[in-house]
């Protein structure tokens, strides 16, 4: 089992930046592909970004490409999401998620392939 805890959420003005962190406990996160998803009120949970277990590859939703950067520090068992040039439409609860080796090869966006989820952290971007 992997327990995930997100931190770094808050309120920011449009154009600003925030950095989210996902800390893992229990099993090491280093063998898990890890992603960020978000869910706005009344909307489906959507994929934001993901990083391979090794850190060797990353993938982003078109809506955040060029603005968000995902990274990981396997020695610290953490994954981060640097969010720049934030827009009001980025407002949502952001979730960290991890998937096991069994689900490698699945689409990065497939949230059902992620077995472990954090409780979420709220990001609000004001215009």
Short mmCIF file of N, CA and C in Angstrom, two decimals:
data_model
loop_
_atom_site.label_atom_id
_atom_site.label_comp_id
_atom_site.label_asym_id
_atom_site.label_seq_id
_atom_site.Cartn_x
_atom_site.Cartn_y
_atom_site.Cartn_z
N UNK A 1 0.83 -1.20 0.00
CA UNK A 1 0.00 0.00 0.00
C UNK A 1 0.86 1.25 0.00
N UNK A 2 0.39 2.23 -0.71
CA UNK A 2 1.05 3.53 -0.75
C UNK A 2 0.05 4.57 -0.29
N UNK A 3 0.43 5.36 0.68
CA UNK A 3 -0.41 6.47 1.11
C UNK A 3 0.16 7.76 0.54
N UNK A 4 -0.69 8.57 -0.04
CA UNK A 4 -0.28 9.81 -0.70
C UNK A 4 -0.92 11.01 -0.01
N UNK A 5 -0.12 12.04 0.20
CA UNK A 5 -0.61 13.27 0.82
C UNK A 5 -0.14 14.46 0.00
N UNK A 6 -1.10 15.24 -0.49
CA UNK A 6 -0.78 16.43 -1.26
C UNK A 6 -0.67 17.65 -0.34
N UNK A 7 0.14 18.60 -0.76
CA UNK A 7 0.25 19.87 -0.05
C UNK A 7 0.60 20.96 -1.05
N UNK A 8 0.42 22.20 -0.64
CA UNK A 8 0.80 23.33 -1.48
C UNK A 8 -0.33 24.05 -2.15
N UNK A 9 -1.56 23.60 -1.92
CA UNK A 9 -2.69 24.28 -2.53
C UNK A 9 -2.95 25.63 -1.91
N UNK A 10 -3.84 26.39 -2.56
CA UNK A 10 -4.20 27.69 -2.02
C UNK A 10 -4.86 28.58 -3.04
N UNK A 11 -4.90 29.86 -2.71
CA UNK A 11 -5.51 30.87 -3.55
C UNK A 11 -4.41 31.70 -4.21
N UNK A 12 -4.54 31.91 -5.50
CA UNK A 12 -3.53 32.67 -6.24
C UNK A 12 -4.23 33.48 -7.32
N UNK A 13 -3.65 34.61 -7.68
CA UNK A 13 -4.20 35.41 -8.76
C UNK A 13 -3.80 34.84 -10.11
N UNK A 14 -4.61 35.11 -11.10
CA UNK A 14 -4.29 34.68 -12.46
C UNK A 14 -2.91 35.19 -12.85
N UNK A 15 -2.14 34.32 -13.48
CA UNK A 15 -0.78 34.64 -13.85
C UNK A 15 0.25 34.24 -12.82
N UNK A 16 -0.22 33.87 -11.65
CA UNK A 16 0.67 33.49 -10.58
C UNK A 16 1.13 32.04 -10.67
N UNK A 17 1.86 31.62 -9.65
CA UNK A 17 2.44 30.27 -9.62
C UNK A 17 2.17 29.60 -8.28
N UNK A 18 2.10 28.29 -8.34
CA UNK A 18 2.02 27.46 -7.14
C UNK A 18 2.80 26.18 -7.39
N UNK A 19 3.26 25.60 -6.31
CA UNK A 19 3.96 24.32 -6.40
C UNK A 19 3.27 23.33 -5.48
N UNK A 20 2.78 22.25 -6.07
CA UNK A 20 2.17 21.19 -5.29
C UNK A 20 3.19 20.10 -5.03
N UNK A 21 3.05 19.48 -3.87
CA UNK A 21 3.92 18.37 -3.54
C UNK A 21 3.07 17.18 -3.13
N UNK A 22 3.53 16.01 -3.49
CA UNK A 22 2.86 14.76 -3.13
C UNK A 22 3.89 13.91 -2.40
N UNK A 23 3.61 13.64 -1.14
CA UNK A 23 4.51 12.84 -0.34
C UNK A 23 3.91 11.45 -0.12
N UNK A 24 4.74 10.45 -0.27
CA UNK A 24 4.28 9.08 -0.14
C UNK A 24 4.81 8.45 1.14
N UNK A 25 4.00 7.58 1.71
CA UNK A 25 4.43 6.77 2.85
C UNK A 25 3.95 5.35 2.61
N UNK A 26 4.44 4.43 3.40
CA UNK A 26 4.14 3.03 3.15
C UNK A 26 5.20 2.48 2.21
N UNK A 27 4.79 1.97 1.09
CA UNK A 27 5.75 1.49 0.11
C UNK A 27 6.42 2.66 -0.60
N UNK A 28 7.59 2.39 -1.14
CA UNK A 28 8.28 3.44 -1.88
C UNK A 28 7.52 3.81 -3.15
N UNK A 29 7.60 5.08 -3.48
CA UNK A 29 6.93 5.57 -4.69
C UNK A 29 7.79 5.35 -5.93
N UNK A 30 9.04 4.97 -5.73
CA UNK A 30 9.99 4.93 -6.84
C UNK A 30 9.66 3.88 -7.89
N UNK A 31 8.81 2.92 -7.57
CA UNK A 31 8.45 1.90 -8.56
C UNK A 31 7.09 2.19 -9.20
N UNK A 32 6.52 3.35 -8.89
CA UNK A 32 5.19 3.69 -9.37
C UNK A 32 5.22 4.88 -10.33
N UNK A 33 4.59 4.72 -11.48
CA UNK A 33 4.28 5.90 -12.28
C UNK A 33 3.35 6.77 -11.44
N UNK A 34 3.53 8.08 -11.52
CA UNK A 34 2.74 8.97 -10.68
C UNK A 34 2.15 10.09 -11.51
N UNK A 35 0.91 10.43 -11.20
CA UNK A 35 0.23 11.46 -11.97
C UNK A 35 -0.50 12.44 -11.09
N UNK A 36 -0.90 13.54 -11.71
CA UNK A 36 -1.77 14.54 -11.09
C UNK A 36 -3.04 14.62 -11.90
N UNK A 37 -4.14 14.64 -11.20
CA UNK A 37 -5.45 14.83 -11.79
C UNK A 37 -6.12 16.00 -11.10
N UNK A 38 -7.17 16.52 -11.70
CA UNK A 38 -7.92 17.59 -11.04
C UNK A 38 -9.39 17.44 -11.32
N UNK A 39 -10.17 17.99 -10.41
CA UNK A 39 -11.61 17.93 -10.56
C UNK A 39 -12.23 19.24 -10.13
N UNK A 40 -12.89 19.88 -11.08
CA UNK A 40 -13.61 21.12 -10.80
C UNK A 40 -15.05 20.78 -10.44
N UNK A 41 -15.74 21.66 -9.73
CA UNK A 41 -17.12 21.39 -9.34
C UNK A 41 -18.00 21.07 -10.54
N UNK A 42 -18.72 19.97 -10.45
CA UNK A 42 -19.64 19.58 -11.51
C UNK A 42 -18.99 18.97 -12.73
N UNK A 43 -17.70 18.72 -12.65
CA UNK A 43 -16.99 18.16 -13.80
C UNK A 43 -16.35 16.83 -13.45
N UNK A 44 -16.00 16.09 -14.49
CA UNK A 44 -15.31 14.83 -14.30
C UNK A 44 -13.86 15.09 -13.86
N UNK A 45 -13.29 14.13 -13.16
CA UNK A 45 -11.88 14.23 -12.82
C UNK A 45 -11.07 14.08 -14.10
N UNK A 46 -10.12 14.97 -14.31
CA UNK A 46 -9.36 14.95 -15.55
C UNK A 46 -7.87 14.88 -15.29
N UNK A 47 -7.20 14.31 -16.27
CA UNK A 47 -5.75 14.15 -16.21
C UNK A 47 -5.07 15.50 -16.37
N UNK A 48 -3.97 15.68 -15.62
CA UNK A 48 -3.18 16.90 -15.73
C UNK A 48 -1.76 16.60 -16.22
N UNK A 49 -1.08 15.71 -15.51
CA UNK A 49 0.32 15.41 -15.86
C UNK A 49 0.71 14.09 -15.22
N UNK A 50 1.74 13.46 -15.77
CA UNK A 50 2.23 12.21 -15.20
C UNK A 50 3.73 12.09 -15.46
N UNK A 51 4.36 11.28 -14.62
CA UNK A 51 5.79 11.04 -14.75
C UNK A 51 6.05 9.56 -14.51
N UNK A 52 6.91 9.00 -15.33
CA UNK A 52 7.23 7.59 -15.19
C UNK A 52 7.97 7.33 -13.88
N UNK A 53 7.94 6.09 -13.45
CA UNK A 53 8.56 5.71 -12.18
C UNK A 53 10.03 6.12 -12.12
N UNK A 54 10.71 6.07 -13.26
CA UNK A 54 12.13 6.40 -13.31
C UNK A 54 12.37 7.89 -13.45
N UNK A 55 11.32 8.64 -13.77
CA UNK A 55 11.49 10.06 -14.07
C UNK A 55 11.93 10.29 -15.50
N UNK A 56 12.04 9.22 -16.26
CA UNK A 56 12.57 9.32 -17.60
C UNK A 56 11.62 9.88 -18.64
N UNK A 57 10.35 9.88 -18.35
CA UNK A 57 9.40 10.45 -19.29
C UNK A 57 8.27 11.14 -18.54
N UNK A 58 7.75 12.16 -19.18
CA UNK A 58 6.64 12.92 -18.62
C UNK A 58 5.59 13.12 -19.69
N UNK A 59 4.38 13.43 -19.25
CA UNK A 59 3.26 13.59 -20.18
C UNK A 59 2.31 14.61 -19.59
N UNK A 60 1.77 15.47 -20.45
CA UNK A 60 0.92 16.56 -19.99
C UNK A 60 -0.36 16.66 -20.79
N UNK A 61 -1.41 17.07 -20.14
CA UNK A 61 -2.62 17.43 -20.86
C UNK A 61 -2.34 18.68 -21.69
N UNK A 62 -2.98 18.78 -22.83
CA UNK A 62 -2.76 19.93 -23.70
C UNK A 62 -3.05 21.24 -22.98
N UNK A 63 -4.01 21.22 -22.08
CA UNK A 63 -4.43 22.45 -21.41
C UNK A 63 -3.37 23.02 -20.47
N UNK A 64 -2.40 22.21 -20.08
CA UNK A 64 -1.37 22.69 -19.14
C UNK A 64 0.03 22.65 -19.74
N UNK A 65 0.16 22.11 -20.92
CA UNK A 65 1.47 21.96 -21.53
C UNK A 65 2.14 23.33 -21.68
N UNK A 66 3.39 23.40 -21.27
CA UNK A 66 4.13 24.66 -21.34
C UNK A 66 3.97 25.53 -20.11
N UNK A 67 3.02 25.21 -19.25
CA UNK A 67 2.79 25.98 -18.03
C UNK A 67 3.10 25.18 -16.78
N UNK A 68 2.83 23.88 -16.80
CA UNK A 68 3.03 23.02 -15.64
C UNK A 68 4.23 22.11 -15.90
N UNK A 69 4.93 21.77 -14.82
CA UNK A 69 6.05 20.85 -14.90
C UNK A 69 5.96 19.85 -13.76
N UNK A 70 5.99 18.57 -14.11
CA UNK A 70 5.97 17.53 -13.10
C UNK A 70 7.39 17.01 -12.92
N UNK A 71 7.73 16.69 -11.67
CA UNK A 71 9.06 16.16 -11.37
C UNK A 71 8.95 15.21 -10.19
N UNK A 72 10.00 14.46 -9.97
CA UNK A 72 9.99 13.54 -8.85
C UNK A 72 11.37 13.44 -8.22
N UNK A 73 11.38 13.12 -6.94
CA UNK A 73 12.61 12.88 -6.20
C UNK A 73 12.42 11.56 -5.49
N UNK A 74 12.89 10.51 -6.10
CA UNK A 74 12.66 9.17 -5.54
C UNK A 74 13.39 8.97 -4.22
N UNK A 75 14.47 9.69 -4.01
CA UNK A 75 15.18 9.58 -2.74
C UNK A 75 14.32 10.12 -1.59
N UNK A 76 13.50 11.12 -1.90
CA UNK A 76 12.64 11.72 -0.89
C UNK A 76 11.21 11.17 -0.96
N UNK A 77 10.96 10.30 -1.92
CA UNK A 77 9.62 9.72 -2.06
C UNK A 77 8.56 10.78 -2.30
N UNK A 78 8.88 11.74 -3.16
CA UNK A 78 7.96 12.83 -3.45
C UNK A 78 7.85 13.08 -4.95
N UNK A 79 6.71 13.65 -5.32
CA UNK A 79 6.46 14.12 -6.67
C UNK A 79 5.92 15.54 -6.56
N UNK A 80 6.36 16.40 -7.44
CA UNK A 80 5.94 17.80 -7.40
C UNK A 80 5.29 18.21 -8.71
N UNK A 81 4.45 19.22 -8.61
CA UNK A 81 3.84 19.81 -9.80
C UNK A 81 4.02 21.32 -9.69
N UNK A 82 4.89 21.86 -10.52
CA UNK A 82 5.10 23.30 -10.58
C UNK A 82 4.11 23.89 -11.56
N UNK A 83 3.30 24.82 -11.10
CA UNK A 83 2.25 25.40 -11.94
C UNK A 83 2.51 26.89 -12.12
N UNK A 84 2.76 27.29 -13.34
CA UNK A 84 3.01 28.69 -13.67
C UNK A 84 1.91 29.23 -14.57
N UNK A 85 1.84 30.54 -14.67
CA UNK A 85 0.86 31.20 -15.54
C UNK A 85 -0.54 30.64 -15.31
N UNK A 86 -0.90 30.57 -14.06
CA UNK A 86 -2.19 29.97 -13.71
C UNK A 86 -3.35 30.79 -14.25
N UNK A 87 -4.40 30.08 -14.61
CA UNK A 87 -5.61 30.68 -15.17
C UNK A 87 -6.81 30.32 -14.28
N UNK A 88 -7.85 31.12 -14.32
CA UNK A 88 -9.04 30.78 -13.53
C UNK A 88 -9.58 29.38 -13.83
N UNK A 89 -9.44 28.94 -15.07
CA UNK A 89 -9.93 27.60 -15.42
C UNK A 89 -9.09 26.48 -14.83
N UNK A 90 -7.97 26.81 -14.19
CA UNK A 90 -7.18 25.80 -13.47
C UNK A 90 -7.74 25.53 -12.08
N UNK A 91 -8.73 26.30 -11.67
CA UNK A 91 -9.33 26.11 -10.36
C UNK A 91 -9.96 24.73 -10.25
N UNK A 92 -9.54 23.99 -9.23
CA UNK A 92 -10.02 22.62 -9.04
C UNK A 92 -9.38 22.04 -7.78
N UNK A 93 -9.86 20.87 -7.40
CA UNK A 93 -9.15 20.06 -6.42
C UNK A 93 -8.15 19.21 -7.19
N UNK A 94 -6.91 19.25 -6.76
CA UNK A 94 -5.84 18.51 -7.43
C UNK A 94 -5.49 17.28 -6.62
N UNK A 95 -5.40 16.15 -7.32
CA UNK A 95 -5.13 14.87 -6.69
C UNK A 95 -3.83 14.27 -7.24
N UNK A 96 -3.06 13.72 -6.34
CA UNK A 96 -1.89 12.92 -6.71
C UNK A 96 -2.34 11.46 -6.79
N UNK A 97 -1.81 10.73 -7.76
CA UNK A 97 -2.19 9.34 -7.92
C UNK A 97 -0.99 8.53 -8.38
N UNK A 98 -0.97 7.27 -8.01
CA UNK A 98 0.14 6.39 -8.40
C UNK A 98 -0.41 5.07 -8.92
N UNK A 99 0.32 4.52 -9.89
CA UNK A 99 -0.10 3.23 -10.43
C UNK A 99 1.05 2.25 -10.37
N UNK A 100 0.72 1.01 -10.20
CA UNK A 100 1.72 -0.02 -10.04
C UNK A 100 2.25 -0.49 -11.39
N UNK A 101 3.27 -1.34 -11.33
CA UNK A 101 3.87 -1.90 -12.54
C UNK A 101 2.84 -2.61 -13.40
N UNK A 102 1.84 -3.18 -12.78
CA UNK A 102 0.85 -3.95 -13.52
C UNK A 102 0.10 -3.10 -14.54
N UNK A 103 0.08 -1.78 -14.31
CA UNK A 103 -0.70 -0.90 -15.19
C UNK A 103 0.18 -0.08 -16.12
N UNK A 104 1.47 -0.34 -16.11
CA UNK A 104 2.32 0.36 -17.08
C UNK A 104 1.90 -0.06 -18.48
N UNK A 105 1.89 0.87 -19.38
CA UNK A 105 1.42 0.58 -20.73
C UNK A 105 0.01 1.09 -20.94
N UNK A 106 -0.71 1.34 -19.84
CA UNK A 106 -2.02 1.99 -19.96
C UNK A 106 -1.81 3.45 -20.35
N UNK A 107 -2.82 4.03 -20.93
CA UNK A 107 -2.79 5.46 -21.22
C UNK A 107 -2.55 6.25 -19.94
N UNK A 108 -1.73 7.25 -20.00
CA UNK A 108 -1.46 8.08 -18.84
C UNK A 108 -2.75 8.70 -18.30
N UNK A 109 -3.68 9.01 -19.19
CA UNK A 109 -4.90 9.70 -18.77
C UNK A 109 -5.93 8.81 -18.10
N UNK A 110 -5.72 7.51 -18.17
CA UNK A 110 -6.71 6.56 -17.66
C UNK A 110 -6.67 6.54 -16.14
N UNK A 111 -7.59 7.25 -15.51
CA UNK A 111 -7.53 7.36 -14.05
C UNK A 111 -7.82 6.04 -13.36
N UNK A 112 -8.47 5.13 -14.07
CA UNK A 112 -8.80 3.83 -13.47
C UNK A 112 -7.58 2.93 -13.35
N UNK A 113 -6.48 3.32 -13.98
CA UNK A 113 -5.25 2.54 -13.89
C UNK A 113 -4.42 2.93 -12.66
N UNK A 114 -4.85 3.95 -11.96
CA UNK A 114 -4.13 4.43 -10.78
C UNK A 114 -4.79 3.85 -9.54
N UNK A 115 -4.01 3.13 -8.77
CA UNK A 115 -4.57 2.42 -7.62
C UNK A 115 -4.58 3.26 -6.35
N UNK A 116 -3.67 4.20 -6.27
CA UNK A 116 -3.51 4.95 -5.03
C UNK A 116 -3.76 6.43 -5.29
N UNK A 117 -4.51 7.04 -4.38
CA UNK A 117 -4.90 8.43 -4.52
C UNK A 117 -4.72 9.17 -3.20
N UNK A 118 -4.35 10.44 -3.33
CA UNK A 118 -4.33 11.32 -2.17
C UNK A 118 -5.71 11.89 -1.91
N UNK A 119 -5.82 12.70 -0.88
CA UNK A 119 -7.11 13.26 -0.49
C UNK A 119 -7.45 14.52 -1.28
N UNK A 120 -6.48 15.08 -1.96
CA UNK A 120 -6.72 16.25 -2.79
C UNK A 120 -6.37 17.54 -2.08
N UNK A 121 -6.02 18.55 -2.88
CA UNK A 121 -5.73 19.88 -2.35
C UNK A 121 -6.37 20.90 -3.29
N UNK A 122 -7.00 21.92 -2.71
CA UNK A 122 -7.75 22.89 -3.48
C UNK A 122 -6.83 23.97 -4.05
N UNK A 123 -7.00 24.24 -5.33
CA UNK A 123 -6.34 25.36 -6.01
C UNK A 123 -7.44 26.29 -6.51
N UNK A 124 -7.36 27.54 -6.11
CA UNK A 124 -8.31 28.53 -6.59
C UNK A 124 -7.53 29.67 -7.24
N UNK A 125 -7.85 29.94 -8.50
CA UNK A 125 -7.19 31.00 -9.25
C UNK A 125 -8.20 32.10 -9.50
N UNK A 126 -7.93 33.28 -8.96
CA UNK A 126 -8.86 34.39 -9.12
C UNK A 126 -8.47 35.23 -10.34
N UNK A 127 -9.48 35.80 -10.96
CA UNK A 127 -9.22 36.60 -12.17
C UNK A 127 -8.97 38.05 -11.84
#
